[in-house]
CSV table of C-alpha atoms in Angstrom, one decimal:
chain,number,residue,atom,x,y,z
A,25,UNK,CA,16.3,-31.4,-4.5
A,26,UNK,CA,13.5,-31.7,-7.0
A,27,UNK,CA,14.4,-31.7,-10.7
A,28,UNK,CA,12.9,-28.6,-12.1
A,29,UNK,CA,12.2,-30.4,-15.4
A,30,UNK,CA,10.0,-33.0,-13.6
A,31,UNK,CA,8.0,-30.5,-11.6
A,32,UNK,CA,4.3,-30.3,-12.3
A,33,UNK,CA,2.9,-26.8,-12.5
A,34,UNK,CA,-0.3,-26.4,-10.5
A,35,UNK,CA,-2.4,-23.2,-10.6
A,36,UNK,CA,-5.3,-23.0,-8.3
A,37,UNK,CA,-7.8,-20.4,-9.5
A,38,UNK,CA,-10.0,-18.9,-6.9
A,39,UNK,CA,-11.5,-15.6,-5.7
A,40,UNK,CA,-14.7,-13.8,-5.6
A,41,UNK,CA,-17.7,-15.3,-7.3
A,42,UNK,CA,-18.3,-13.2,-10.5
A,43,UNK,CA,-14.7,-12.0,-10.7
A,44,UNK,CA,-13.9,-13.9,-13.9
A,45,UNK,CA,-12.9,-17.5,-13.1
A,46,UNK,CA,-14.6,-18.8,-16.2
A,47,UNK,CA,-12.5,-16.5,-18.4
A,48,UNK,CA,-9.4,-17.5,-16.4
A,49,UNK,CA,-9.9,-21.3,-16.9
A,50,UNK,CA,-10.5,-20.7,-20.6
A,51,UNK,CA,-7.2,-18.8,-20.8
A,52,UNK,CA,-5.3,-21.6,-19.1
A,53,UNK,CA,-6.8,-24.0,-21.6
A,54,UNK,CA,-5.3,-21.8,-24.3
A,55,UNK,CA,-1.9,-22.2,-22.6
A,56,UNK,CA,-2.1,-26.0,-22.8
A,57,UNK,CA,-3.0,-26.6,-19.1
A,58,UNK,CA,-5.2,-29.6,-18.1
A,59,UNK,CA,-8.1,-27.8,-16.6
A,60,UNK,CA,-10.7,-28.8,-14.0
A,61,UNK,CA,-13.6,-26.5,-13.3
A,62,UNK,CA,-15.1,-26.3,-9.7
A,63,UNK,CA,-13.2,-29.2,-8.1
A,64,UNK,CA,-14.5,-29.7,-4.6
A,65,UNK,CA,-11.6,-29.1,-2.1
A,66,UNK,CA,-12.2,-32.5,-0.5
A,67,UNK,CA,-11.1,-34.1,-3.8
A,68,UNK,CA,-7.8,-32.2,-4.1
A,69,UNK,CA,-5.7,-34.7,-2.2
A,70,UNK,CA,-7.0,-37.6,-4.3
A,71,UNK,CA,-6.4,-35.5,-7.5
A,72,UNK,CA,-2.8,-34.8,-6.4
A,73,UNK,CA,-2.2,-38.6,-6.0
A,74,UNK,CA,-3.3,-39.1,-9.6
A,75,UNK,CA,-1.1,-36.2,-10.7
A,76,UNK,CA,1.9,-37.7,-8.9
A,77,UNK,CA,1.6,-41.0,-10.8
A,78,UNK,CA,4.8,-41.4,-12.7
A,79,UNK,CA,3.0,-42.7,-15.7
A,80,UNK,CA,1.0,-39.5,-15.9
A,81,UNK,CA,2.3,-37.2,-18.6
A,82,UNK,CA,0.3,-34.2,-17.5
A,83,UNK,CA,2.7,-31.5,-16.3
A,84,UNK,CA,0.5,-28.3,-16.3
A,85,UNK,CA,-2.7,-28.3,-14.4
A,86,UNK,CA,-5.2,-25.5,-13.5
A,87,UNK,CA,-8.0,-26.0,-11.0
A,88,UNK,CA,-10.9,-23.7,-10.2
A,89,UNK,CA,-11.8,-24.0,-6.5
A,90,UNK,CA,-15.1,-22.3,-6.1
A,91,UNK,CA,-16.2,-21.4,-2.6
A,92,UNK,CA,-19.7,-22.5,-1.5
A,93,UNK,CA,-19.5,-22.3,2.2
A,94,UNK,CA,-17.4,-22.2,5.4
A,95,UNK,CA,-17.0,-26.0,5.5
A,96,UNK,CA,-15.5,-26.0,1.9
A,97,UNK,CA,-13.2,-23.2,2.9
A,98,UNK,CA,-11.8,-25.1,5.9
A,99,UNK,CA,-11.2,-28.2,3.8
A,100,UNK,CA,-9.5,-26.0,1.1
A,101,UNK,CA,-7.1,-24.5,3.7
A,102,UNK,CA,-6.2,-28.0,4.9
A,103,UNK,CA,-5.7,-29.2,1.3
A,104,UNK,CA,-3.5,-26.2,0.5
A,105,UNK,CA,-1.3,-26.9,3.5
A,106,UNK,CA,-0.7,-30.4,2.1
A,107,UNK,CA,0.0,-29.0,-1.3
A,108,UNK,CA,2.8,-26.8,0.0
A,109,UNK,CA,4.6,-30.0,1.4
A,110,UNK,CA,4.7,-31.6,-2.1
A,111,UNK,CA,8.2,-30.8,-3.4
A,112,UNK,CA,7.3,-32.2,-6.9
A,113,UNK,CA,4.8,-29.5,-7.3
A,114,UNK,CA,5.3,-25.9,-8.5
A,115,UNK,CA,2.1,-24.5,-7.2
A,116,UNK,CA,0.6,-21.0,-7.3
A,117,UNK,CA,-2.7,-19.5,-6.2
A,118,UNK,CA,-4.4,-17.0,-8.6
A,119,UNK,CA,-6.9,-14.9,-6.7
A,120,UNK,CA,-9.5,-12.9,-8.8
A,121,UNK,CA,-11.1,-10.0,-7.1
A,122,UNK,CA,-13.3,-7.0,-8.0
A,123,UNK,CA,-15.0,-4.2,-6.2
A,124,UNK,CA,-18.4,-5.0,-4.6
A,125,UNK,CA,-20.4,-2.6,-6.8
A,126,UNK,CA,-18.9,-4.2,-9.9
A,127,UNK,CA,-19.8,-7.7,-8.7
A,128,UNK,CA,-23.3,-6.6,-7.9
A,129,UNK,CA,-23.6,-5.2,-11.4
A,130,UNK,CA,-22.4,-8.4,-13.0
A,131,UNK,CA,-24.9,-10.5,-11.0
A,132,UNK,CA,-27.7,-8.1,-12.1
A,133,UNK,CA,-26.6,-8.5,-15.8
A,134,UNK,CA,-26.7,-12.3,-15.6
A,135,UNK,CA,-29.8,-12.4,-13.3
A,136,UNK,CA,-28.0,-15.0,-11.2
A,137,UNK,CA,-28.1,-15.4,-7.4
A,138,UNK,CA,-24.9,-15.3,-5.3
A,139,UNK,CA,-24.1,-18.8,-4.1
A,140,UNK,CA,-24.0,-17.7,-0.5
A,141,UNK,CA,-27.2,-15.6,-0.7
A,142,UNK,CA,-29.6,-17.6,-2.9
A,143,UNK,CA,-32.9,-15.7,-3.1
A,144,UNK,CA,-31.4,-12.8,-1.2
A,145,UNK,CA,-29.5,-9.6,-2.3
A,146,UNK,CA,-26.2,-10.3,-4.1
A,147,UNK,CA,-24.4,-7.8,-1.9
A,148,UNK,CA,-25.1,-9.8,1.2
A,149,UNK,CA,-23.5,-12.9,-0.3
A,150,UNK,CA,-20.5,-10.8,-1.6
A,151,UNK,CA,-19.8,-9.3,1.8
A,152,UNK,CA,-20.0,-12.8,3.5
A,153,UNK,CA,-17.8,-14.3,0.8
A,154,UNK,CA,-15.2,-11.6,1.1
A,155,UNK,CA,-14.8,-12.2,4.9
A,156,UNK,CA,-14.5,-16.0,4.3
A,157,UNK,CA,-11.9,-15.6,1.6
A,158,UNK,CA,-9.7,-13.1,3.4
A,159,UNK,CA,-7.1,-15.7,4.6
A,160,UNK,CA,-7.1,-17.4,1.2
A,161,UNK,CA,-6.4,-14.0,-0.5
A,162,UNK,CA,-3.5,-13.6,1.8
A,163,UNK,CA,-2.0,-16.9,0.6
A,164,UNK,CA,-2.3,-16.0,-3.1
A,165,UNK,CA,1.0,-15.4,-5.0
A,166,UNK,CA,-0.9,-13.4,-7.7
A,167,UNK,CA,-4.0,-11.2,-7.3
A,168,UNK,CA,-5.8,-9.7,-10.3
A,169,UNK,CA,-8.4,-7.0,-9.9
A,170,UNK,CA,-10.9,-7.5,-12.7
A,171,UNK,CA,-13.1,-4.4,-11.8
A,172,UNK,CA,-12.1,-2.5,-14.9
A,173,UNK,CA,-11.0,-5.4,-17.1
A,174,UNK,CA,-12.9,-6.6,-20.1
A,175,UNK,CA,-12.8,-10.4,-20.6
A,176,UNK,CA,-10.2,-9.9,-23.4
A,177,UNK,CA,-8.0,-7.8,-21.1
A,178,UNK,CA,-8.2,-10.4,-18.3
A,179,UNK,CA,-7.2,-13.1,-20.8
A,180,UNK,CA,-4.2,-11.0,-21.9
A,181,UNK,CA,-3.1,-10.5,-18.4
A,182,UNK,CA,-3.2,-14.3,-17.7
A,183,UNK,CA,-1.5,-15.2,-20.9
A,184,UNK,CA,1.3,-12.7,-20.2
A,185,UNK,CA,1.8,-13.9,-16.7
A,186,UNK,CA,1.6,-17.7,-17.2
A,187,UNK,CA,2.9,-18.3,-20.7
A,188,UNK,CA,6.1,-20.4,-20.7
A,189,UNK,CA,8.1,-17.7,-22.4
A,190,UNK,CA,7.3,-15.2,-19.7
A,191,UNK,CA,7.4,-17.3,-16.5
A,192,UNK,CA,11.1,-16.6,-15.7
A,193,UNK,CA,11.0,-12.9,-16.7
A,194,UNK,CA,10.6,-10.2,-14.0
A,195,UNK,CA,8.6,-7.2,-15.0
A,196,UNK,CA,7.7,-3.9,-13.3
A,197,UNK,CA,4.2,-2.5,-13.8
A,198,UNK,CA,3.9,1.2,-13.0
A,199,UNK,CA,0.3,2.2,-12.3
A,200,UNK,CA,-1.2,5.6,-11.8
A,201,UNK,CA,-4.5,6.1,-10.0
A,202,UNK,CA,-6.7,8.5,-8.2
A,203,UNK,CA,-7.4,8.0,-4.5
A,204,UNK,CA,-10.9,9.4,-5.0
A,205,UNK,CA,-11.7,6.3,-7.0
A,206,UNK,CA,-10.2,3.8,-4.5
A,207,UNK,CA,-6.9,2.0,-4.0
A,208,UNK,CA,-5.8,-0.6,-6.6
A,209,UNK,CA,-6.2,-3.9,-4.9
A,210,UNK,CA,-3.5,-5.6,-7.0
A,211,UNK,CA,-0.7,-3.1,-6.1
A,212,UNK,CA,2.4,-4.4,-4.3
A,213,UNK,CA,3.8,-0.9,-3.4
A,214,UNK,CA,1.7,2.3,-3.2
A,215,UNK,CA,3.1,5.8,-3.1
A,216,UNK,CA,0.9,8.8,-2.2
A,217,UNK,CA,1.9,12.0,-4.1
A,218,UNK,CA,-1.0,14.2,-3.0
A,219,UNK,CA,1.5,16.3,-1.0
A,220,UNK,CA,2.9,17.7,-4.3
A,221,UNK,CA,1.6,20.9,-5.9
A,222,UNK,CA,-1.5,20.1,-7.9
A,223,UNK,CA,-1.8,21.1,-11.6
A,224,UNK,CA,-5.6,20.8,-11.3
A,225,UNK,CA,-5.7,24.3,-9.8
A,226,UNK,CA,-3.7,25.8,-12.8
A,227,UNK,CA,-6.5,26.8,-15.3
A,228,UNK,CA,-4.6,26.1,-18.5
A,229,UNK,CA,-3.3,22.7,-17.1
A,230,UNK,CA,-6.5,21.5,-15.5
A,231,UNK,CA,-8.0,19.9,-18.6
A,232,UNK,CA,-4.8,18.2,-19.6
A,233,UNK,CA,-3.1,15.1,-18.1
A,234,UNK,CA,0.3,14.1,-16.9
A,235,UNK,CA,1.1,12.8,-20.4
A,236,UNK,CA,1.2,16.5,-21.6
A,237,UNK,CA,4.7,18.0,-21.4
A,238,UNK,CA,3.4,21.3,-19.8
A,239,UNK,CA,1.9,19.3,-17.0
A,240,UNK,CA,5.0,17.2,-16.5
A,241,UNK,CA,7.2,20.3,-16.5
A,242,UNK,CA,4.9,21.8,-13.8
A,243,UNK,CA,5.0,18.6,-11.6
A,244,UNK,CA,8.8,18.2,-11.9
A,245,UNK,CA,9.8,21.8,-11.3
A,246,UNK,CA,9.3,21.7,-7.6
A,247,UNK,CA,12.1,20.8,-5.1
A,248,UNK,CA,9.7,18.4,-3.2
A,249,UNK,CA,9.1,16.5,-6.4
A,250,UNK,CA,12.8,16.2,-7.2
A,251,UNK,CA,13.6,14.9,-3.8
A,252,UNK,CA,10.7,12.4,-4.0
A,253,UNK,CA,12.0,11.2,-7.4
A,254,UNK,CA,15.4,10.7,-6.0
A,255,UNK,CA,14.3,8.9,-2.8
A,256,UNK,CA,11.8,6.6,-4.6
A,257,UNK,CA,14.3,5.6,-7.3
A,258,UNK,CA,16.9,4.8,-4.6
A,259,UNK,CA,14.3,2.7,-2.8
A,260,UNK,CA,13.3,0.8,-6.0
A,261,UNK,CA,16.9,0.2,-7.0
A,262,UNK,CA,17.3,-1.5,-3.6
A,263,UNK,CA,14.1,-3.4,-3.5
A,264,UNK,CA,13.5,-4.6,-7.1
A,265,UNK,CA,16.6,-7.0,-7.2
A,266,UNK,CA,15.4,-8.5,-3.9
A,267,UNK,CA,11.9,-9.1,-5.2
A,268,UNK,CA,13.3,-10.7,-8.3
A,269,UNK,CA,15.6,-12.9,-6.2
A,270,UNK,CA,12.7,-13.9,-4.0
A,271,UNK,CA,11.0,-15.3,-7.2
A,272,UNK,CA,8.4,-12.7,-7.9
A,273,UNK,CA,7.5,-12.6,-11.6
A,274,UNK,CA,6.1,-9.1,-11.5
A,275,UNK,CA,5.8,-6.1,-9.2
A,276,UNK,CA,3.0,-3.6,-9.4
A,277,UNK,CA,4.0,-0.1,-8.2
A,278,UNK,CA,1.1,2.2,-7.8
A,279,UNK,CA,1.4,6.0,-7.6
A,280,UNK,CA,-1.7,7.9,-6.5
A,281,UNK,CA,-2.8,11.5,-6.5
A,282,UNK,CA,-6.3,12.9,-6.0
A,283,UNK,CA,-7.9,12.3,-9.3
A,284,UNK,CA,-5.3,10.2,-11.1
A,285,UNK,CA,-4.8,12.5,-14.1
A,286,UNK,CA,-1.9,14.8,-13.4
A,287,UNK,CA,0.8,14.2,-10.8
A,288,UNK,CA,0.5,10.4,-10.6
A,289,UNK,CA,0.5,10.0,-14.4
A,290,UNK,CA,3.6,12.1,-14.9
A,291,UNK,CA,5.5,10.3,-12.1
A,292,UNK,CA,4.5,6.8,-13.3
A,293,UNK,CA,5.7,7.7,-16.8
A,294,UNK,CA,9.0,9.0,-15.3
A,295,UNK,CA,9.7,5.9,-13.1
A,296,UNK,CA,8.8,3.5,-16.0
A,297,UNK,CA,11.3,5.3,-18.3
A,298,UNK,CA,14.0,5.3,-15.6
A,299,UNK,CA,13.6,1.5,-15.0
A,300,UNK,CA,13.1,0.5,-18.6
A,301,UNK,CA,16.9,0.0,-19.1
A,302,UNK,CA,17.1,-2.6,-16.4
A,303,UNK,CA,13.7,-4.3,-16.3
A,304,UNK,CA,10.7,-5.1,-18.6
A,305,UNK,CA,8.4,-2.2,-17.7
A,306,UNK,CA,4.8,-1.5,-18.4
A,307,UNK,CA,2.9,1.6,-17.5
A,308,UNK,CA,-0.9,2.1,-17.2
A,309,UNK,CA,-3.1,4.9,-16.0
A,310,UNK,CA,-6.2,3.6,-14.4
A,311,UNK,CA,-8.1,6.8,-13.9
A,312,UNK,CA,-6.7,9.1,-16.5
A,313,UNK,CA,-10.0,9.4,-18.4
A,314,UNK,CA,-12.2,10.0,-15.4
A,315,UNK,CA,-13.5,13.5,-14.8
A,316,UNK,CA,-15.6,14.2,-11.7
A,317,UNK,CA,-16.2,17.3,-9.8
A,318,UNK,CA,-14.3,17.5,-6.4
């Protein structure tokens, strides 16, 4: 059995081009990682040999693996298979993602071409890259959606997730969202509460949010809501210890209603409060400030 103290931590940073890999590698530098930007997958086995050298004192490494084509992807998958066989490594894949329209916007702002569509429309390269990276995304232990994150917020997420003090701490992140704005891609569990009575159609509650006590009272007064609360809490109490035992450092539980301002907000706050006595909990409301006509 490998001595945990002698394990080398290896984080492979990958994901969609334009999703924030530059910010990510800078964040790992701040955490004291030895960082290599844009290492060709063909060099990963040789790099691992150097890392394994007993005279090497480097014990925390972060690599950016940037996709440039199908042949690089095939090589990367082979290299990752070899990494998983190395019992002296504590490896993890961090996959950065963002919605297509946000990636297009970022390319327009920087006036750069997508690496898979040089001289062509960025969206063409983005769609091609997303297909190629699908299997790699499935291998990732951690996925961060940077669509609505500022660079500072992405840095904070990485520091929270990978700092030494937090690595062995399990946390639960309750997230409310609106289905009309799309599913959160970094959610582990998703609950749809659109079947509950909607405060949006109560005139004096419509302009408020689930953080308001009147809205919360309305949401929780229904028998269906009370049964839902009971059943979901029972499910979470069963599942969370198993996720923690499996080695997961955080679990993102997303609760969605139509607009992400009333029902999902009130319920996310409720579950976060209920779990706060057992786990480190965080609650965020992705779409609470968005107002669009139905």
